C-alpha cells in the first residue's frame, strides 16, 4: 500500500537573494520587482496594472485580479510604501511611451510575436531566470516573491487577518493553507503565542502619599504624568 507523499513546502527565496536580484534589475524591471514584493502582487496583477489605478496623492494602488469564484474581476486598493511610491513616480516621469495606459510595457524591439513596444506584457518567461542567474542565486519566479511577502509578514508577527487582506484572499482559511504550504504551522505558532496570555499578572505595589498638602515628589509627579516608577526594596 502506497502512502501519500508529503508535500514539500513551496520555495521561498531568502530576502537577501531578492535584494541581489533587485540590484541586477534596472528601469521598469526594478520597479516591477519592488511592486511585486511590497504589494504581494500576482504576475497578472502587475501586467494588468494601469496608471489610472496608481494614486500618488493618497499613496495607494488598485490591483485587479480574476481569481474569484465566479470569474469576475476583483479590485482592491492597497497602500503604497514610501519606497514603492518613489520608484513608481520615477517610472511615471521617465516612461518612454507616454500614451501607454499600462504601467509596465515592452520597451524595446524584439522578434517575439508577443513583444510589441508600448504594449502590456503577456508573459516574461525568461525574465526572472535571467536575473537570478546574473545574481548568482537559486532561480525563483514572480509567485515566489509573493510567497516571500507573506512569509516575511508572518515572521515579524503580523496576524493572519492582516496578511489575508494584503494577499487579497476571500477567507482566512485560504491564508492559513497558504502559510502552511510555505512551511509554517499556524496552529503551533498560535499555541506558542497564547502562552503569553497564561502568564500571571505582575504584582502592582501602590504608592502612598505621605502628605497630601505637600508638593509632589519626583516619584508622584511621574505617576501623574503616567510614567512608570521603579520600586526598590530596602535590604534587611
PDB file of C-alpha atoms in Angstrom:
ATOM      1  CA  UNK A   1       0.000   0.000   0.000  1.00  0.00           C
ATOM      2  CA  UNK A   2       1.380   3.357  -1.002  1.00  0.00           C
ATOM      3  CA  UNK A   3       1.221   6.225   1.420  1.00  0.00           C
ATOM      4  CA  UNK A   4       0.595   9.706   0.047  1.00  0.00           C
ATOM      5  CA  UNK A   5       3.865  11.556  -0.344  1.00  0.00           C
ATOM      6  CA  UNK A   6       4.325  14.582   1.871  1.00  0.00           C
ATOM      7  CA  UNK A   7       4.190  17.826   0.009  1.00  0.00           C
ATOM      8  CA  UNK A   8       7.372  19.795   0.223  1.00  0.00           C
ATOM      9  CA  UNK A   9       6.963  23.421   1.288  1.00  0.00           C
ATOM     10  CA  UNK A  10       6.949  25.851  -1.609  1.00  0.00           C
ATOM     11  CA  UNK A  11      10.287  27.512  -2.206  1.00  0.00           C
ATOM     12  CA  UNK A  12      10.582  30.917  -0.590  1.00  0.00           C
ATOM     13  CA  UNK A  13      13.736  32.805  -1.564  1.00  0.00           C
ATOM     14  CA  UNK A  14      15.659  34.487   1.256  1.00  0.00           C
ATOM     15  CA  UNK A  15      15.216  38.246   1.396  1.00  0.00           C
ATOM     16  CA  UNK A  16      18.962  38.547   0.735  1.00  0.00           C
ATOM     17  CA  UNK A  17      18.536  36.704  -2.590  1.00  0.00           C
ATOM     18  CA  UNK A  18      15.701  39.017  -3.593  1.00  0.00           C
ATOM     19  CA  UNK A  19      17.929  42.011  -2.827  1.00  0.00           C
ATOM     20  CA  UNK A  20      20.692  40.545  -5.006  1.00  0.00           C
ATOM     21  CA  UNK A  21      18.264  40.114  -7.889  1.00  0.00           C
ATOM     22  CA  UNK A  22      16.876  43.623  -7.337  1.00  0.00           C
ATOM     23  CA  UNK A  23      20.410  45.020  -7.539  1.00  0.00           C
ATOM     24  CA  UNK A  24      20.761  43.499 -11.020  1.00  0.00           C
ATOM     25  CA  UNK A  25      17.488  44.976 -12.287  1.00  0.00           C
ATOM     26  CA  UNK A  26      17.216  48.392 -13.924  1.00  0.00           C
ATOM     27  CA  UNK A  27      14.494  50.788 -15.002  1.00  0.00           C
ATOM     28  CA  UNK A  28      10.961  49.460 -15.017  1.00  0.00           C
ATOM     29  CA  UNK A  29      12.220  45.955 -14.172  1.00  0.00           C
ATOM     30  CA  UNK A  30      13.366  47.202 -10.776  1.00  0.00           C
ATOM     31  CA  UNK A  31      10.048  48.987 -10.217  1.00  0.00           C
ATOM     32  CA  UNK A  32       8.123  45.844 -11.157  1.00  0.00           C
ATOM     33  CA  UNK A  33      10.080  43.702  -8.685  1.00  0.00           C
ATOM     34  CA  UNK A  34       9.507  46.199  -5.860  1.00  0.00           C
ATOM     35  CA  UNK A  35       5.796  46.344  -6.667  1.00  0.00           C
ATOM     36  CA  UNK A  36       5.643  42.559  -6.600  1.00  0.00           C
ATOM     37  CA  UNK A  37       7.226  42.424  -3.133  1.00  0.00           C
ATOM     38  CA  UNK A  38       5.600  45.450  -1.492  1.00  0.00           C
ATOM     39  CA  UNK A  39       2.093  44.649  -2.766  1.00  0.00           C
ATOM     40  CA  UNK A  40       2.393  40.835  -2.637  1.00  0.00           C
ATOM     41  CA  UNK A  41       1.165  41.082  -6.219  1.00  0.00           C
ATOM     42  CA  UNK A  42       0.491  38.266  -8.630  1.00  0.00           C
ATOM     43  CA  UNK A  43       2.181  38.439 -12.026  1.00  0.00           C
ATOM     44  CA  UNK A  44      -1.113  39.082 -13.816  1.00  0.00           C
ATOM     45  CA  UNK A  45      -1.994  41.902 -11.426  1.00  0.00           C
ATOM     46  CA  UNK A  46       1.239  43.655 -12.376  1.00  0.00           C
ATOM     47  CA  UNK A  47       0.726  43.079 -16.105  1.00  0.00           C
ATOM     48  CA  UNK A  48      -2.854  44.496 -15.907  1.00  0.00           C
ATOM     49  CA  UNK A  49      -1.946  47.485 -13.724  1.00  0.00           C
ATOM     50  CA  UNK A  50      -2.805  50.810 -15.384  1.00  0.00           C
ATOM     51  CA  UNK A  51      -1.703  54.315 -14.425  1.00  0.00           C
ATOM     52  CA  UNK A  52      -5.290  55.272 -13.652  1.00  0.00           C
ATOM     53  CA  UNK A  53      -5.116  52.824 -10.730  1.00  0.00           C
ATOM     54  CA  UNK A  54      -1.983  54.413  -9.242  1.00  0.00           C
ATOM     55  CA  UNK A  55      -2.984  57.165  -6.813  1.00  0.00           C
ATOM     56  CA  UNK A  56       0.125  59.180  -5.950  1.00  0.00           C
ATOM     57  CA  UNK A  57      -1.827  61.742  -3.908  1.00  0.00           C
ATOM     58  CA  UNK A  58      -3.210  59.176  -1.452  1.00  0.00           C
ATOM     59  CA  UNK A  59      -0.274  56.758  -1.872  1.00  0.00           C
ATOM     60  CA  UNK A  60      -2.312  53.748  -2.913  1.00  0.00           C
ATOM     61  CA  UNK A  61      -2.568  51.268  -5.774  1.00  0.00           C
ATOM     62  CA  UNK A  62      -5.608  49.370  -7.028  1.00  0.00           C
ATOM     63  CA  UNK A  63      -4.883  45.777  -8.061  1.00  0.00           C
ATOM     64  CA  UNK A  64      -7.298  43.814 -10.246  1.00  0.00           C
ATOM     65  CA  UNK A  65      -7.474  40.038 -10.174  1.00  0.00           C
ATOM     66  CA  UNK A  66      -9.700  37.439 -11.808  1.00  0.00           C
ATOM     67  CA  UNK A  67      -9.073  34.821  -9.119  1.00  0.00           C
ATOM     68  CA  UNK A  68     -12.641  34.907  -7.779  1.00  0.00           C
ATOM     69  CA  UNK A  69     -15.172  32.061  -7.671  1.00  0.00           C
ATOM     70  CA  UNK A  70     -17.461  33.423 -10.382  1.00  0.00           C
ATOM     71  CA  UNK A  71     -14.629  34.609 -12.608  1.00  0.00           C
ATOM     72  CA  UNK A  72     -15.402  38.289 -12.180  1.00  0.00           C
ATOM     73  CA  UNK A  73     -12.709  40.907 -11.695  1.00  0.00           C
ATOM     74  CA  UNK A  74     -11.986  41.851  -8.091  1.00  0.00           C
ATOM     75  CA  UNK A  75     -10.424  45.254  -7.415  1.00  0.00           C
ATOM     76  CA  UNK A  76      -8.630  46.022  -4.147  1.00  0.00           C
ATOM     77  CA  UNK A  77      -6.880  49.231  -3.074  1.00  0.00           C
ATOM     78  CA  UNK A  78      -3.609  48.752  -1.199  1.00  0.00           C
ATOM     79  CA  UNK A  79      -1.346  51.398   0.371  1.00  0.00           C
ATOM     80  CA  UNK A  80       1.967  52.187  -1.290  1.00  0.00           C
ATOM     81  CA  UNK A  81       5.137  52.118   0.767  1.00  0.00           C
ATOM     82  CA  UNK A  82       7.313  55.227   0.644  1.00  0.00           C
ATOM     83  CA  UNK A  83       9.943  53.385  -1.391  1.00  0.00           C
ATOM     84  CA  UNK A  84       7.446  51.995  -3.893  1.00  0.00           C
ATOM     85  CA  UNK A  85       5.785  55.389  -4.351  1.00  0.00           C
ATOM     86  CA  UNK A  86       9.176  56.951  -5.073  1.00  0.00           C
ATOM     87  CA  UNK A  87      10.050  54.269  -7.645  1.00  0.00           C
ATOM     88  CA  UNK A  88       6.647  54.381  -9.373  1.00  0.00           C
ATOM     89  CA  UNK A  89       6.779  58.169  -9.542  1.00  0.00           C
ATOM     90  CA  UNK A  90      10.239  57.958 -11.119  1.00  0.00           C
ATOM     91  CA  UNK A  91       8.933  55.492 -13.714  1.00  0.00           C
ATOM     92  CA  UNK A  92       5.897  57.694 -14.443  1.00  0.00           C
ATOM     93  CA  UNK A  93       8.179  60.649 -15.174  1.00  0.00           C
ATOM     94  CA  UNK A  94      10.699  58.633 -17.213  1.00  0.00           C
ATOM     95  CA  UNK A  95       8.494  56.135 -19.056  1.00  0.00           C
ATOM     96  CA  UNK A  96       9.316  56.139 -22.803  1.00  0.00           C
ATOM     97  CA  UNK A  97       5.732  55.586 -24.003  1.00  0.00           C
ATOM     98  CA  UNK A  98       3.737  58.471 -22.547  1.00  0.00           C
ATOM     99  CA  UNK A  99       0.456  57.394 -24.146  1.00  0.00           C
ATOM    100  CA  UNK A 100       0.587  53.826 -22.807  1.00  0.00           C
ATOM    101  CA  UNK A 101      -2.140  53.262 -20.218  1.00  0.00           C
ATOM    102  CA  UNK A 102      -0.428  50.249 -18.627  1.00  0.00           C
ATOM    103  CA  UNK A 103       2.296  50.785 -16.038  1.00  0.00           C
ATOM    104  CA  UNK A 104       4.596  48.004 -17.246  1.00  0.00           C
ATOM    105  CA  UNK A 105       5.077  47.653 -21.012  1.00  0.00           C
ATOM    106  CA  UNK A 106       7.515  46.337 -23.597  1.00  0.00           C
ATOM    107  CA  UNK A 107      10.216  48.957 -24.036  1.00  0.00           C
ATOM    108  CA  UNK A 108      12.387  47.695 -26.922  1.00  0.00           C
ATOM    109  CA  UNK A 109      12.160  45.840 -30.207  1.00  0.00           C
ATOM    110  CA  UNK A 110      12.099  42.040 -30.246  1.00  0.00           C
ATOM    111  CA  UNK A 111      11.454  39.177 -32.661  1.00  0.00           C
ATOM    112  CA  UNK A 112       8.887  37.697 -30.276  1.00  0.00           C
ATOM    113  CA  UNK A 113       5.312  37.863 -31.680  1.00  0.00           C
ATOM    114  CA  UNK A 114       4.008  38.857 -28.228  1.00  0.00           C
ATOM    115  CA  UNK A 115       6.585  41.630 -27.835  1.00  0.00           C
ATOM    116  CA  UNK A 116       5.248  44.993 -29.006  1.00  0.00           C
ATOM    117  CA  UNK A 117       6.851  48.217 -27.693  1.00  0.00           C
ATOM    118  CA  UNK A 118       4.371  50.209 -25.623  1.00  0.00           C
ATOM    119  CA  UNK A 119       2.028  47.235 -25.189  1.00  0.00           C
ATOM    120  CA  UNK A 120       1.476  45.416 -21.851  1.00  0.00           C
ATOM    121  CA  UNK A 121       3.279  42.184 -21.079  1.00  0.00           C
ATOM    122  CA  UNK A 122       1.603  38.859 -21.763  1.00  0.00           C
ATOM    123  CA  UNK A 123       4.402  36.772 -20.305  1.00  0.00           C
ATOM    124  CA  UNK A 124       8.005  37.157 -19.177  1.00  0.00           C
ATOM    125  CA  UNK A 125       9.245  33.585 -19.198  1.00  0.00           C
ATOM    126  CA  UNK A 126      12.987  34.255 -19.214  1.00  0.00           C
ATOM    127  CA  UNK A 127      12.985  37.482 -17.222  1.00  0.00           C
ATOM    128  CA  UNK A 128      13.315  36.114 -13.670  1.00  0.00           C
ATOM    129  CA  UNK A 129      15.532  33.184 -14.643  1.00  0.00           C
ATOM    130  CA  UNK A 130      17.989  35.516 -16.344  1.00  0.00           C
ATOM    131  CA  UNK A 131      18.106  37.920 -13.379  1.00  0.00           C
ATOM    132  CA  UNK A 132      18.594  35.089 -10.876  1.00  0.00           C
ATOM    133  CA  UNK A 133      21.436  33.649 -12.952  1.00  0.00           C
ATOM    134  CA  UNK A 134      23.185  37.011 -13.137  1.00  0.00           C
ATOM    135  CA  UNK A 135      22.703  37.499  -9.388  1.00  0.00           C
ATOM    136  CA  UNK A 136      24.069  34.013  -8.638  1.00  0.00           C
ATOM    137  CA  UNK A 137      21.045  32.832  -6.633  1.00  0.00           C
ATOM    138  CA  UNK A 138      18.679  29.870  -6.830  1.00  0.00           C
ATOM    139  CA  UNK A 139      16.064  30.598  -9.502  1.00  0.00           C
ATOM    140  CA  UNK A 140      12.656  31.864  -8.389  1.00  0.00           C
ATOM    141  CA  UNK A 141       9.724  33.499 -10.127  1.00  0.00           C
ATOM    142  CA  UNK A 142       7.111  36.169  -9.538  1.00  0.00           C
ATOM    143  CA  UNK A 143       4.913  33.958  -7.377  1.00  0.00           C
ATOM    144  CA  UNK A 144       7.859  33.090  -5.135  1.00  0.00           C
ATOM    145  CA  UNK A 145       8.199  36.827  -4.405  1.00  0.00           C
ATOM    146  CA  UNK A 146       4.552  36.799  -3.305  1.00  0.00           C
ATOM    147  CA  UNK A 147       5.466  33.869  -1.021  1.00  0.00           C
ATOM    148  CA  UNK A 148       8.336  35.960   0.340  1.00  0.00           C
ATOM    149  CA  UNK A 149       5.982  38.855   1.141  1.00  0.00           C
ATOM    150  CA  UNK A 150       3.623  36.574   3.077  1.00  0.00           C
ATOM    151  CA  UNK A 151       6.352  34.703   4.956  1.00  0.00           C
ATOM    152  CA  UNK A 152       8.160  37.912   5.914  1.00  0.00           C
ATOM    153  CA  UNK A 153       4.980  39.455   7.343  1.00  0.00           C
ATOM    154  CA  UNK A 154       4.248  36.260   9.278  1.00  0.00           C
ATOM    155  CA  UNK A 155       7.771  36.014  10.677  1.00  0.00           C
ATOM    156  CA  UNK A 156       7.675  39.560  12.055  1.00  0.00           C
ATOM    157  CA  UNK A 157       4.452  38.749  13.892  1.00  0.00           C
ATOM    158  CA  UNK A 158       1.704  40.209  11.691  1.00  0.00           C
ATOM    159  CA  UNK A 159      -1.657  38.468  12.300  1.00  0.00           C
ATOM    160  CA  UNK A 160      -3.171  36.133   9.719  1.00  0.00           C
ATOM    161  CA  UNK A 161      -6.146  38.507   9.350  1.00  0.00           C
ATOM    162  CA  UNK A 162      -3.844  41.302   8.157  1.00  0.00           C
ATOM    163  CA  UNK A 163      -1.878  39.013   5.828  1.00  0.00           C
ATOM    164  CA  UNK A 164      -5.219  37.851   4.398  1.00  0.00           C
ATOM    165  CA  UNK A 165      -6.071  41.439   3.442  1.00  0.00           C
ATOM    166  CA  UNK A 166      -2.677  42.036   1.844  1.00  0.00           C
ATOM    167  CA  UNK A 167      -2.812  38.752  -0.102  1.00  0.00           C
ATOM    168  CA  UNK A 168      -6.436  39.550  -1.028  1.00  0.00           C
ATOM    169  CA  UNK A 169      -7.758  36.137  -0.052  1.00  0.00           C
ATOM    170  CA  UNK A 170     -11.519  35.630   0.239  1.00  0.00           C
ATOM    171  CA  UNK A 171     -11.303  33.737   3.552  1.00  0.00           C
ATOM    172  CA  UNK A 172      -8.772  33.464   6.422  1.00  0.00           C
ATOM    173  CA  UNK A 173      -8.710  29.678   5.948  1.00  0.00           C
ATOM    174  CA  UNK A 174      -7.214  30.261   2.491  1.00  0.00           C
ATOM    175  CA  UNK A 175      -4.434  32.336   4.041  1.00  0.00           C
ATOM    176  CA  UNK A 176      -3.739  29.668   6.683  1.00  0.00           C
ATOM    177  CA  UNK A 177      -3.474  26.988   3.989  1.00  0.00           C
ATOM    178  CA  UNK A 178      -1.223  29.318   2.020  1.00  0.00           C
ATOM    179  CA  UNK A 179       1.104  29.824   5.000  1.00  0.00           C
ATOM    180  CA  UNK A 180       1.169  26.084   5.703  1.00  0.00           C
ATOM    181  CA  UNK A 181       2.180  25.468   2.090  1.00  0.00           C
ATOM    182  CA  UNK A 182       5.180  27.715   2.795  1.00  0.00           C
ATOM    183  CA  UNK A 183       6.225  25.529   5.725  1.00  0.00           C
ATOM    184  CA  UNK A 184       4.549  27.374   8.612  1.00  0.00           C
ATOM    185  CA  UNK A 185       2.454  25.525  11.195  1.00  0.00           C
ATOM    186  CA  UNK A 186      -0.034  28.237  12.101  1.00  0.00           C
ATOM    187  CA  UNK A 187      -1.721  26.251  14.878  1.00  0.00           C
ATOM    188  CA  UNK A 188       1.587  25.501  16.595  1.00  0.00           C
ATOM    189  CA  UNK A 189       2.649  29.131  16.421  1.00  0.00           C
ATOM    190  CA  UNK A 190      -0.735  30.290  17.706  1.00  0.00           C
ATOM    191  CA  UNK A 191      -0.324  27.972  20.695  1.00  0.00           C
ATOM    192  CA  UNK A 192       3.105  29.386  21.442  1.00  0.00           C
ATOM    193  CA  UNK A 193       1.816  32.939  21.287  1.00  0.00           C
ATOM    194  CA  UNK A 194      -1.101  32.060  23.602  1.00  0.00           C
ATOM    195  CA  UNK A 195       1.441  31.226  26.314  1.00  0.00           C
ATOM    196  CA  UNK A 196       1.843  34.965  26.855  1.00  0.00           C
ATOM    197  CA  UNK A 197      -1.822  35.143  27.860  1.00  0.00           C
ATOM    198  CA  UNK A 198      -1.354  32.476  30.524  1.00  0.00           C
ATOM    199  CA  UNK A 199       1.307  34.400  32.419  1.00  0.00           C
ATOM    200  CA  UNK A 200       0.274  35.646  35.854  1.00  0.00           C
ATOM    201  CA  UNK A 201      -0.070  39.427  36.045  1.00  0.00           C
ATOM    202  CA  UNK A 202       2.783  41.271  37.732  1.00  0.00           C
ATOM    203  CA  UNK A 203       2.243  42.479  41.299  1.00  0.00           C
ATOM    204  CA  UNK A 204       1.277  46.135  41.496  1.00  0.00           C
ATOM    205  CA  UNK A 205       2.654  47.980  44.539  1.00  0.00           C
ATOM    206  CA  UNK A 206       0.574  51.074  45.358  1.00  0.00           C
ATOM    207  CA  UNK A 207       2.394  54.210  46.479  1.00  0.00           C
ATOM    208  CA  UNK A 208       1.042  56.113  49.462  1.00  0.00           C
ATOM    209  CA  UNK A 209       1.319  59.875  49.568  1.00  0.00           C
ATOM    210  CA  UNK A 210       2.879  60.950  52.874  1.00  0.00           C
ATOM    211  CA  UNK A 211       1.455  64.469  52.960  1.00  0.00           C
ATOM    212  CA  UNK A 212      -1.400  65.302  50.575  1.00  0.00           C
ATOM    213  CA  UNK A 213      -0.811  69.060  51.005  1.00  0.00           C
ATOM    214  CA  UNK A 214       2.903  68.939  50.342  1.00  0.00           C
ATOM    215  CA  UNK A 215       4.337  69.438  46.884  1.00  0.00           C
ATOM    216  CA  UNK A 216       4.621  66.351  44.683  1.00  0.00           C
ATOM    217  CA  UNK A 217       7.786  64.322  44.997  1.00  0.00           C
ATOM    218  CA  UNK A 218       9.603  63.313  41.845  1.00  0.00           C
ATOM    219  CA  UNK A 219       8.048  59.843  42.051  1.00  0.00           C
ATOM    220  CA  UNK A 220       4.474  61.067  42.434  1.00  0.00           C
ATOM    221  CA  UNK A 221       4.996  63.611  39.663  1.00  0.00           C
ATOM    222  CA  UNK A 222       5.931  60.715  37.435  1.00  0.00           C
ATOM    223  CA  UNK A 223       2.738  58.878  38.367  1.00  0.00           C
ATOM    224  CA  UNK A 224       0.663  61.923  37.447  1.00  0.00           C
ATOM    225  CA  UNK A 225       2.442  62.099  34.094  1.00  0.00           C
ATOM    226  CA  UNK A 226       1.782  58.401  33.527  1.00  0.00           C
ATOM    227  CA  UNK A 227       5.434  57.336  33.774  1.00  0.00           C
ATOM    228  CA  UNK A 228       6.396  54.036  35.449  1.00  0.00           C
ATOM    229  CA  UNK A 229       8.105  54.282  38.822  1.00  0.00           C
ATOM    230  CA  UNK A 230      10.790  51.839  39.877  1.00  0.00           C
ATOM    231  CA  UNK A 231      10.197  50.445  43.403  1.00  0.00           C
ATOM    232  CA  UNK A 232      13.237  49.175  45.296  1.00  0.00           C
ATOM    233  CA  UNK A 233      13.123  47.105  48.450  1.00  0.00           C
ATOM    234  CA  UNK A 234      15.398  48.026  51.385  1.00  0.00           C
ATOM    235  CA  UNK A 235      17.878  45.355  52.340  1.00  0.00           C
ATOM    236  CA  UNK A 236      17.398  43.699  55.735  1.00  0.00           C
TER     237      UNK A 236
END
